[in-house]
Coordinates of C-alpha atoms in Angstrom, one line a residue:
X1066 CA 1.7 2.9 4.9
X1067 CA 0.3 1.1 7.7
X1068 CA 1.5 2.9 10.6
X1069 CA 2.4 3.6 14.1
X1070 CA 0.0 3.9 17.3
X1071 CA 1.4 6.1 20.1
X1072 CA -0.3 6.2 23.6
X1073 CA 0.7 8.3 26.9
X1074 CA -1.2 8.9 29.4
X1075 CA -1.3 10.3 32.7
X1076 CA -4.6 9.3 35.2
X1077 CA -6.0 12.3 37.1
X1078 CA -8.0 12.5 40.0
X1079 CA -10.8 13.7 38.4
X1080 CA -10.6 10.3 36.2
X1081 CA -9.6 12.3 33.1
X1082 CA -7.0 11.0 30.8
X1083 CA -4.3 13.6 29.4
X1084 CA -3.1 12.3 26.3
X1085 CA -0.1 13.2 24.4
X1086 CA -1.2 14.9 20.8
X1087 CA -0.7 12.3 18.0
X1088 CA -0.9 14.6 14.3
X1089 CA -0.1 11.9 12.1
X1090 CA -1.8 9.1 11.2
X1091 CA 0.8 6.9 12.0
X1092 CA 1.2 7.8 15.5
X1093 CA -2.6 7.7 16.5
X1094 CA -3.0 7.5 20.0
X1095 CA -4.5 3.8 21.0
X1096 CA -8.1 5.1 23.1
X1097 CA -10.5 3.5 25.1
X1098 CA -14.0 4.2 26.3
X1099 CA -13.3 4.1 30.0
X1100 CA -12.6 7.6 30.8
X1101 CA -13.0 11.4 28.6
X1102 CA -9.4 12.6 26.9
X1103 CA -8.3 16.0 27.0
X1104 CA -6.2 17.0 24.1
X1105 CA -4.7 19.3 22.5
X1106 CA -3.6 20.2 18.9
X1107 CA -0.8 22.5 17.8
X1108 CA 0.5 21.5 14.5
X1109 CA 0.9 19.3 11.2
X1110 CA 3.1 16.5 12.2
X1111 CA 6.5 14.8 10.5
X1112 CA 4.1 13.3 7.4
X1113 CA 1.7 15.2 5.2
X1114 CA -1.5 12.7 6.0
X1115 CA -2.8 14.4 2.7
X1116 CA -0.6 15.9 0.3
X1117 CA -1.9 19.6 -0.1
X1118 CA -1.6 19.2 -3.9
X1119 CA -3.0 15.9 -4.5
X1120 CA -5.7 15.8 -1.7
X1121 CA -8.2 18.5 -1.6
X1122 CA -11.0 17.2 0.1
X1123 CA -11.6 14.2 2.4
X1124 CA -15.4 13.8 3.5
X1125 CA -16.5 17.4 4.5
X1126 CA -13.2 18.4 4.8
X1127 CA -11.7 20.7 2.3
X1128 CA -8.5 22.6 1.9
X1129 CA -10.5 25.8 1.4
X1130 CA -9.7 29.0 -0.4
X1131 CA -6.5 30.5 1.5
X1132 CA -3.3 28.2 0.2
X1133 CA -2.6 27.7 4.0
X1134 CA -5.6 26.0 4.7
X1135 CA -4.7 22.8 3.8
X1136 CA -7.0 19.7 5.3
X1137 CA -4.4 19.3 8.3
X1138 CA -4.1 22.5 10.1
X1139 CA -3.9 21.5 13.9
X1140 CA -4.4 17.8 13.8
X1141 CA -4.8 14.8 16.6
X1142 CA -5.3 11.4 15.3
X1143 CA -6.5 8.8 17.2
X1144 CA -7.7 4.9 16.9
X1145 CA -9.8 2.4 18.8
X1146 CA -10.7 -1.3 18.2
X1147 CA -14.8 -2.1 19.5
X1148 CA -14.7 -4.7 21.6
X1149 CA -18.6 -5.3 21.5
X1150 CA -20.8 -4.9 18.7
X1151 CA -23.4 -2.0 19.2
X1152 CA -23.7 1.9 18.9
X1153 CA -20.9 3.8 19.8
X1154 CA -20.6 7.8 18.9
X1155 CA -18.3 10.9 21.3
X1156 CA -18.3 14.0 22.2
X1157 CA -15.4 16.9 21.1
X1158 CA -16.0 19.7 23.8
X1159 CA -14.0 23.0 22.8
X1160 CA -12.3 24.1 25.3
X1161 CA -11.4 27.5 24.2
X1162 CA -13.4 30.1 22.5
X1163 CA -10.8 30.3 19.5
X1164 CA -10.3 26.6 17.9
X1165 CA -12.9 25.4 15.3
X1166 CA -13.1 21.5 15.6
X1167 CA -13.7 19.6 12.8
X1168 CA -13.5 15.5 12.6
X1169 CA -13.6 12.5 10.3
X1170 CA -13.9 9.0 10.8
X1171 CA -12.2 6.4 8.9
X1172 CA -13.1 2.7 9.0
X1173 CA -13.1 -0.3 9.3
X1174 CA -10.4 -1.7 9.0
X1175 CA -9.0 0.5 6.9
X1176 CA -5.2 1.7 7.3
X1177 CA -3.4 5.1 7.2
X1178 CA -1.9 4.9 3.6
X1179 CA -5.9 4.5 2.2
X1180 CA -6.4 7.5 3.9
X1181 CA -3.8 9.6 3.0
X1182 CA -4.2 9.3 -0.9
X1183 CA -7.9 9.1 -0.6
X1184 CA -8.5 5.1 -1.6
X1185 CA -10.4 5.3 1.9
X1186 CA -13.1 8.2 2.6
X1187 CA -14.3 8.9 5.9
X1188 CA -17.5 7.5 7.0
X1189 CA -18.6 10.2 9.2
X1190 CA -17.4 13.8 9.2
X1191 CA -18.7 17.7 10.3
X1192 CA -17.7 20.2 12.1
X1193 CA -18.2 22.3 14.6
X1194 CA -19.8 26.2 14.6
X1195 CA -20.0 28.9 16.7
X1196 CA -23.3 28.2 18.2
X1197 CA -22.6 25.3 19.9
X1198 CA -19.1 24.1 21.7
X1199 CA -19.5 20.3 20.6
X1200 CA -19.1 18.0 17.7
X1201 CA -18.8 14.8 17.1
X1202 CA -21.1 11.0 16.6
X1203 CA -24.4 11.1 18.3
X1204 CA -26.6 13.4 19.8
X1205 CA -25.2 16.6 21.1
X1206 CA -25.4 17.3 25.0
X1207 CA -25.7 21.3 24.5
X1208 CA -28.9 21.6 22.5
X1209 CA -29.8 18.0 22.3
X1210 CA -29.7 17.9 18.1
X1211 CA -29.4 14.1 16.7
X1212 CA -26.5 13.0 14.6
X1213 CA -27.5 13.2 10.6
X1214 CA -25.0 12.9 7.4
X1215 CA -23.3 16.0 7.0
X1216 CA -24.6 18.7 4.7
X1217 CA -23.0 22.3 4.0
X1218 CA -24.4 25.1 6.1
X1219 CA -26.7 22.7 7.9
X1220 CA -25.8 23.9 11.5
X1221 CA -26.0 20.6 12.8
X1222 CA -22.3 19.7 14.0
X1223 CA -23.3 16.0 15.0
X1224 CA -22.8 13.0 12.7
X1225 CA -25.0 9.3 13.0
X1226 CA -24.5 6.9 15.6
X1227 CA -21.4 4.3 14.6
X1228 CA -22.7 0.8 14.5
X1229 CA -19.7 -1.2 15.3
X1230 CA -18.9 -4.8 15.4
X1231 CA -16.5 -6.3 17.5
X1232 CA -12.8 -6.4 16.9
X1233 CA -13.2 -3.7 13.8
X1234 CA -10.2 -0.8 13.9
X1235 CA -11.6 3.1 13.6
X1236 CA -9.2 6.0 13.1
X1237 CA -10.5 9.6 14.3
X1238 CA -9.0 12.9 12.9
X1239 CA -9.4 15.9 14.9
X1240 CA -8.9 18.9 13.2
X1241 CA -8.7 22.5 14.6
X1242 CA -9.3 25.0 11.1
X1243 CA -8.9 27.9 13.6
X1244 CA -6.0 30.0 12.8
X1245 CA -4.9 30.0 16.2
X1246 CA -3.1 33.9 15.7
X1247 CA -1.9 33.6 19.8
X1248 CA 0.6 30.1 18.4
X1249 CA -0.4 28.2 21.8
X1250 CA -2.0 25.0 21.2
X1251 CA -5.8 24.5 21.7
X1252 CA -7.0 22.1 23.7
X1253 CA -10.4 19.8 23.8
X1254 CA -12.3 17.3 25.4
X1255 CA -12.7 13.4 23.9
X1256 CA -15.6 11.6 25.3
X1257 CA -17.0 7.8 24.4
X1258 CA -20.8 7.2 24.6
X1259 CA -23.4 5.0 22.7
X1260 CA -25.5 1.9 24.1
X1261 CA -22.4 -0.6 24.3
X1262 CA -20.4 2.0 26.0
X1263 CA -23.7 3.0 28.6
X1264 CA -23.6 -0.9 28.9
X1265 CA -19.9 -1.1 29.4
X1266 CA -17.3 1.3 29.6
X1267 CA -14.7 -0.7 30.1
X1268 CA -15.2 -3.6 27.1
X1269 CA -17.0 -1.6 24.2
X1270 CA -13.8 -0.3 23.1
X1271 CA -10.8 -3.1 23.3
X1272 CA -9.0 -1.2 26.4
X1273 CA -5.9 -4.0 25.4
X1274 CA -5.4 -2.2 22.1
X1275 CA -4.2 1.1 24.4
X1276 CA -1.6 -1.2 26.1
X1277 CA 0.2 -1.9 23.2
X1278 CA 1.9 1.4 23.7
X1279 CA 4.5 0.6 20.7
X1280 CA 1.7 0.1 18.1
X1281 CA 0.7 -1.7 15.6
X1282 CA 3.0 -3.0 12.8
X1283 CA 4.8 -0.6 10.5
X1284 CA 4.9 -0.5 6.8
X1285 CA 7.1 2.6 5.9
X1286 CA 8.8 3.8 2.9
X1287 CA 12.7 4.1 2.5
X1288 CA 13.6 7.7 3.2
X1289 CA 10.4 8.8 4.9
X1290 CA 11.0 10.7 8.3
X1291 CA 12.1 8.8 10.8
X1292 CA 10.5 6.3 13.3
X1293 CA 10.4 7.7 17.0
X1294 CA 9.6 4.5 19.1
X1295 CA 9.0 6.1 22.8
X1296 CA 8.7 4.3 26.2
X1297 CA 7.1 6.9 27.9
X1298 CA 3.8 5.9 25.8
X1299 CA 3.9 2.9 28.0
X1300 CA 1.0 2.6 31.5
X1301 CA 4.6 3.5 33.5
X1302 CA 4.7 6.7 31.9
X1303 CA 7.6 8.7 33.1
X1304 CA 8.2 6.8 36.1
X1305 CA 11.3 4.5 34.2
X1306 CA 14.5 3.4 36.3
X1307 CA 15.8 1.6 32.7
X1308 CA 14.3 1.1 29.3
X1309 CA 16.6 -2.1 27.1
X1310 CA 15.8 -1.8 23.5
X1311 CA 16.6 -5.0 20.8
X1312 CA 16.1 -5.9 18.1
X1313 CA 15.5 -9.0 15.7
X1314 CA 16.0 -7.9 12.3
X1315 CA 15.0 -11.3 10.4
X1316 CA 12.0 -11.6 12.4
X1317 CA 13.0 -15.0 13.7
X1318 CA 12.9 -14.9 17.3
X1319 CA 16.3 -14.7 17.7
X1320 CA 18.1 -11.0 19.3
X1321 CA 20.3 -9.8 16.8
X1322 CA 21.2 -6.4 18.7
X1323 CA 20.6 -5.0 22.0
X1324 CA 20.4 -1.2 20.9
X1325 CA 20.2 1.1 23.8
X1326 CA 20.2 0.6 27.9
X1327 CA 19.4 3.4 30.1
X1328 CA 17.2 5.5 32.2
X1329 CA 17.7 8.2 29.5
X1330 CA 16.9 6.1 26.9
X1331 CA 13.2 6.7 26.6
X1332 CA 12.8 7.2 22.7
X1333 CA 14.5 5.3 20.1
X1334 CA 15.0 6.7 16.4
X1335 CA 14.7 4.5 13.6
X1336 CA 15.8 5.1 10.2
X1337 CA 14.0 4.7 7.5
X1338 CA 16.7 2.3 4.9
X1339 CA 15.7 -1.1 3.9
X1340 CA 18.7 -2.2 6.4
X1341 CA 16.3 -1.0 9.4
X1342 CA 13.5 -3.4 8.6
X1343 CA 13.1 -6.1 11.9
X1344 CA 10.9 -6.5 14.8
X1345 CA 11.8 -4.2 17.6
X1346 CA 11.5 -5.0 21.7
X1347 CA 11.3 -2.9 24.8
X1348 CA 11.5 -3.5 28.1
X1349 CA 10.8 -1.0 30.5
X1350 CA 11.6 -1.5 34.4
X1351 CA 9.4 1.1 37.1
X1352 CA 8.4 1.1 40.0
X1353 CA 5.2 -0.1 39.2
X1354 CA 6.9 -3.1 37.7
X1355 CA 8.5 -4.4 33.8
X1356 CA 6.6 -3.7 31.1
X1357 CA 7.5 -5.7 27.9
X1358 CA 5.8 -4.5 23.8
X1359 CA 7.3 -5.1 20.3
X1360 CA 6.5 -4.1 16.8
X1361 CA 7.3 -5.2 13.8
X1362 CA 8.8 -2.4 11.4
X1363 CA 9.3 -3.1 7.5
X1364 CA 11.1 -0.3 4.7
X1365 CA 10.0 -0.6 1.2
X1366 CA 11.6 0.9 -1.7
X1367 CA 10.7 1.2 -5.0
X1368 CA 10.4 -1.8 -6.5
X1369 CA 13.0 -3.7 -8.8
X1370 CA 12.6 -6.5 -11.0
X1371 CA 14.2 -9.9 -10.1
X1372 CA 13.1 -12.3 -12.7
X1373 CA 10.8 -13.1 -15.6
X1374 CA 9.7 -16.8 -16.1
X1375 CA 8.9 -17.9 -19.0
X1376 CA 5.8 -20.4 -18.0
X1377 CA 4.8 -21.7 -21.5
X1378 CA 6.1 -20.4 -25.1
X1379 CA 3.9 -20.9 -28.6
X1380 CA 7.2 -22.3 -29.8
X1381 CA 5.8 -25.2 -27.5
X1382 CA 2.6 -26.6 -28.6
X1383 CA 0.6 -26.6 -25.6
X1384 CA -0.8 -24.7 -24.8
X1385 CA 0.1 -22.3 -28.0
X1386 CA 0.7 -19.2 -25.7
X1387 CA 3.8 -17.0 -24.4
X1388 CA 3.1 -16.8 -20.5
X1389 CA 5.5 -15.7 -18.1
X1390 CA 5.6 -14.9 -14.2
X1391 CA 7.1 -11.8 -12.9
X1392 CA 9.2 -11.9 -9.6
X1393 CA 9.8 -9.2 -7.1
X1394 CA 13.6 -8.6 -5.6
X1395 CA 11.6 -9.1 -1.4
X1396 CA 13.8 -10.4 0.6
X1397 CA 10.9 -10.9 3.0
X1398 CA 8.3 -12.0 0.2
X1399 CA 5.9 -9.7 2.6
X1400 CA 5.9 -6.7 -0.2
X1401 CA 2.7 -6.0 -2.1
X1402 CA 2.4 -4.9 -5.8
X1403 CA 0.7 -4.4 -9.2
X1404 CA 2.2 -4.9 -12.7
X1405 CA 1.9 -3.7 -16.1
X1406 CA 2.9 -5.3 -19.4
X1407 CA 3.6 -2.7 -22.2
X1408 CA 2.4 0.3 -20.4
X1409 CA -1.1 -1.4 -20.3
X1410 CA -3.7 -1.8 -17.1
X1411 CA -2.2 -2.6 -13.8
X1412 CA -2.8 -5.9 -12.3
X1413 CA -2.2 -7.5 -8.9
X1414 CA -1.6 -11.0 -10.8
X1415 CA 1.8 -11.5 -11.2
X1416 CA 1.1 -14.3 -14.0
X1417 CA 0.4 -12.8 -18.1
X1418 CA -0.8 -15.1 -20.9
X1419 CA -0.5 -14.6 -24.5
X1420 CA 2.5 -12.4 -24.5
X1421 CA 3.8 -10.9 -27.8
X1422 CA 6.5 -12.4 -29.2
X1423 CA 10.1 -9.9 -28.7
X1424 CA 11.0 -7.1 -26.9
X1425 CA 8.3 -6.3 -24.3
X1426 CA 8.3 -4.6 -20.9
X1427 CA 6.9 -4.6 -17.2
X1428 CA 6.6 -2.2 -14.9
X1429 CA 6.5 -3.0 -11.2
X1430 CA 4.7 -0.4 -8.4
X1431 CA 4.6 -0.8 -4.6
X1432 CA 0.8 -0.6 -2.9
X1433 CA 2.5 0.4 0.2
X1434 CA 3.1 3.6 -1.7
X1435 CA 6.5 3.7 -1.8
X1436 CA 6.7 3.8 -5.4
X1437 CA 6.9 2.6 -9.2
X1438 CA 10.0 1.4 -10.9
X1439 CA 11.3 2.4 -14.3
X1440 CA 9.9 0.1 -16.8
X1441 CA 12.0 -3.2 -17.2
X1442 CA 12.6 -4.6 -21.1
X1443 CA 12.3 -8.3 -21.3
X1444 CA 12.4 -10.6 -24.2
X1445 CA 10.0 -12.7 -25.3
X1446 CA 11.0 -15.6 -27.3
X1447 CA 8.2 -16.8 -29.9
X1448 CA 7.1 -16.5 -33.7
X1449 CA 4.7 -14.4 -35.1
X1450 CA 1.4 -15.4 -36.0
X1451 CA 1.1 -13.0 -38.8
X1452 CA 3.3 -10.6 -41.1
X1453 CA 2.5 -8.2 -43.8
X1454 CA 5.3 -7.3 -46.1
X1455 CA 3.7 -4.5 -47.8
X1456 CA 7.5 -1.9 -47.7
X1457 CA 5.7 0.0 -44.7
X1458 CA 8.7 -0.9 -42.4
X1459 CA 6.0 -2.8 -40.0
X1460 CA 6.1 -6.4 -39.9
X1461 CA 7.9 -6.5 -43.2
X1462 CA 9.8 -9.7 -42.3
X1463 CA 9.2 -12.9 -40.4
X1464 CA 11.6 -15.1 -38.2
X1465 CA 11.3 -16.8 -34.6
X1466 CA 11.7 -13.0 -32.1
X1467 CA 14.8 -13.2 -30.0
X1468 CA 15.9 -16.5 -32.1
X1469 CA 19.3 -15.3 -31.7
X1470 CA 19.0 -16.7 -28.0
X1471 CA 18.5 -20.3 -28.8
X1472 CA 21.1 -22.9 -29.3
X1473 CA 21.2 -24.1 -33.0
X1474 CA 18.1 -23.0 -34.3
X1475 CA 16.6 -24.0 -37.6
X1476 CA 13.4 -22.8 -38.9
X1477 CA 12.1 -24.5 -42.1
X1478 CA 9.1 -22.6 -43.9
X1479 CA 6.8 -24.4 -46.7
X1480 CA 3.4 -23.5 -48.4
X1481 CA 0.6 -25.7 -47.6
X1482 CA 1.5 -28.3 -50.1
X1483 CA 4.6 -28.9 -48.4
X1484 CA 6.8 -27.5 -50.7
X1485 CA 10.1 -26.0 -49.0
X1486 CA 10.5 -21.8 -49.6
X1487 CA 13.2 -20.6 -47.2
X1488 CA 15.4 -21.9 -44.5
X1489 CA 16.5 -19.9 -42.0
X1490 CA 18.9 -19.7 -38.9
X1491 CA 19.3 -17.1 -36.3
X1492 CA 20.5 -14.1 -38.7
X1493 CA 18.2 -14.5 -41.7
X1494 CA 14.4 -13.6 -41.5
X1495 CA 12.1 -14.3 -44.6
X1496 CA 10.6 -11.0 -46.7
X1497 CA 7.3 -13.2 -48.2
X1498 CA 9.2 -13.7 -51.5
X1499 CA 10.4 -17.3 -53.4
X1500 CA 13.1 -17.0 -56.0
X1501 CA 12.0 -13.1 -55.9
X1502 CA 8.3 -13.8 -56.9
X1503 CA 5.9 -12.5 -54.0
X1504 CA 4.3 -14.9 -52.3
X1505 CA 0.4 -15.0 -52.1
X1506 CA -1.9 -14.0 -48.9
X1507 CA -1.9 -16.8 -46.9
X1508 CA -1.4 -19.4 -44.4
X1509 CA 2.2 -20.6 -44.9
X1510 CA 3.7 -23.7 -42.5
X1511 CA 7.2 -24.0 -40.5
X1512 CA 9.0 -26.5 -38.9
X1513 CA 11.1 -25.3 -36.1
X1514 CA 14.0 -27.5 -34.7
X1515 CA 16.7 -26.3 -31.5
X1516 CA 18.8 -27.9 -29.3
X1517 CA 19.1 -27.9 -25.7
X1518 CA 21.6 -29.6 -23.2
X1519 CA 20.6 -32.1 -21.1
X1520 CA 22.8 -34.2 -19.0
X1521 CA 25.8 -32.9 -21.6
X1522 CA 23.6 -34.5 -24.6
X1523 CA 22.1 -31.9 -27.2
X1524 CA 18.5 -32.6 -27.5
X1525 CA 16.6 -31.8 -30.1
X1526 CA 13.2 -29.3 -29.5
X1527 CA 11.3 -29.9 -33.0
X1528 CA 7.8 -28.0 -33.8
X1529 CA 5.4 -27.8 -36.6
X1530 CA 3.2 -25.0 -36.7
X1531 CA 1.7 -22.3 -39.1
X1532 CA 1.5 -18.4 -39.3
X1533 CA 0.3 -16.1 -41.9
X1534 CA 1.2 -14.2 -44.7
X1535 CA -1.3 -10.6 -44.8
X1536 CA -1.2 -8.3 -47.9

């Protein structure tokens, strides 16, 4: 699901950012390169970011041999955008002598639900041992070791230098694997560096992506956990005299709802039912002045068939092929999906050719995650190209599949010297036989006539085609 940023912060003397702890994915806090973090980490979060029994191992992180020690033990997420192209790497000082930090990176470009079910890997990961108190992208300032990819056991708790390009979107996961027996959070130190950052602080990480304190868009699923929107993420922090909350729930531009008014009202809770979907708007009055953010949030569900179109039938003669279109109950038309015909391979293509005539069926899931429907029976209305009627209960018989749907059908069947052998309507079906002889092996011709209204006149839908008899 694409997901939430979060971002609080509180500016120190010292010129040290303390930022609220973030452990799920879709509430990473929005950083910049401007000034160090200090953190702290202290628990799993609403969402499982990788589901224990599903995800055992992302990069260099594992979920190890104690059932407890899942990949998220005591997690902070975070997220940048580069606003230069260059090096960039950081720094994760411990800041007690109990946490063990480890760290992924993710990107670019990449979004929380790739993470979570592992379509995404990280692109630098380790860990820190007891030797040093750092980790992270670089070169470490302790014992001055260079970044390298990670290897197991190889004591070096530094990764490569990122090599970013402007305007690309990195998540970090810090991880603390210690077991933390004392319960109290465990705190660390976040600090940018690299040549674009040595050049400039304040542009090589887009400082503009931390003041969109509501996030980026949502893409959630119906009944996950809910959606805590918070103003105190905002530069005002906790100096509020009223937050306003609306929302516009077609995404219009138009207010549908003003939700909440207050000085108290510094979070707002947002369910997660399809009703909720809309693009949500604060405005947050301090002392310091109004600060204004919005963020569009959209519920999936599992997905449920609207329509099948027929596009071309081989009871047509061009082009000799049953193609249909599958169509999607999204109200929004913003949903994304794959489909499968007949339990087959999964495709993003919502168009099939060459259909089997009859009863088929489609099945429908949601990329967002959020799901795959039952499959759906549809009928395909088309003739055969073959039949074998051998008494194996397969194919026995031949008629136009799902004729019993068509106004006045006729179907008229001849051997290749025109000579009429069975007429049939929308009950009958033809077992390979004339005047109880069997038939030979072969190619046998029909001539296929319906009618259709149009404009209150029944007009007739002739074809002329051939199929074949198999013994």
């Amino acid at each position: 699901m694409k997901v939430l940023f979060s971002f609080f912060c509180l500016v120190l003397s010292v010129n040290v950012v303390v930022s609220q702890n973030s452990p799920d994915c879709r509430t990473a806090i929005p950083v910049c390169a401007d000034t160090p973090y200090l953190g702290t980490a202290d628990g799993l979060g609403d969402i499982e970011d990788f589901d224990p029994e599903v995800i055992t191992e992302t990069g260099c992180l594992e979920k190890g041999s104690v059932s407890s020690a899942n990949i998220e033990h005591n997690t902070s997420w975070f997220v940048f955008r580069a606003g230069t192209d260059g090096e960039v790497g950081f720094d994760i000082e411990a800041l007690s002598d109990t946490a063990e930090w480890d760290f992924a990176v993710y990107g670019p470009d990449v979004d929380c639900a790739a993470i979570s079910d592992g379509t995404a890997q990280p692109i630098r990961c380790n860990y820190e041992v007891n030797e040093t108190s750092y980790t992270g992208v670089g070169v470490n300032p302790e014992n001055g070791q260079e970044g390298m990819p990670n290897l197991t056991q190889s004591l070096n708790t530094y990764d490569e230098w990122l090599e970013v390009q402007e305007g690309e979107l990195y998540y970090i996961l810090i991880n603390n694997f210690s077991t933390n027996f004392d319960g109290d959070s465990e705190a660390f130190e976040l600090t940018f560096k690299g040549s674009s950052v040595d050049a400039d602080q304040d542009t090589a990480l887009d400082c503009t992506l931390r003041d969109e304190f509501l996030g980026l868009d949502i893409f959630a699923c119906e009944d996950d956990e809910d959606i805590t929107l918070s103003a105190l993420r905002s530069p005002a922090g906790p100096d509020i005299t009223n937050v306003t909350w609306t929302v516009d729930y077609e995404d219009d531009g138009v207010i549908d709802a003003t939700l909440a008014s207050g000085a108290t009202e510094t979070e707002l809770i947002v369910t997660t039912d399809l009703t909720s979907s809309g693009r949500y708007y604060v405005e947050i009055t301090s002392s310091f002045g109004t600060y204004t953010d919005n963020i569009l949030i959209t519920i999936f569900t599992i997905p449920a068939l609207e329509d099948v179109i027929v596009l071309n039938s081989n009871l047509s003669n061009n082009p000799d092929q049953n193609n249909i279109r599958v169509v999607v109950e999204d109200e929004r038309g913003n949903g994304s999906y794959e489909y499968a015909i007949n339990d087959g391979e999964f495709q993003t293509d919502p168009e099939f050719y060459d259909i089997p005539p009859g009863v088929n069926t489609i099945t429908i899931n949601d990329l967002n995650g959020c799901g795959t429907s039952e499959p759906y029976e549809f009928l395909m209305v088309g003739y055969p190209k073959f039949f074998t009627p051998n008494g194996d209960g397969i194919n026995d018989t031949w008629n136009v599949l799902g004729i019993e749907t068509i106004e006045d059908p006729y179907v008229f069947i001849f051997d290749r010297y025109g000579k009429l052998l069975k007429q049939l309507d929308g009950t009958s079906t033809w077992d390979g036989t004339y005047l109880g002889k069997q038939m030979p092996a072969s190619d046998y011709w029909f001539k296929f006539e319906s009618g259709e209204q149009e404009d209150g006149i029944i007009i007739a839908k002739p074809l002329q085609t051939h199929f074949t008899l198999k013994r």
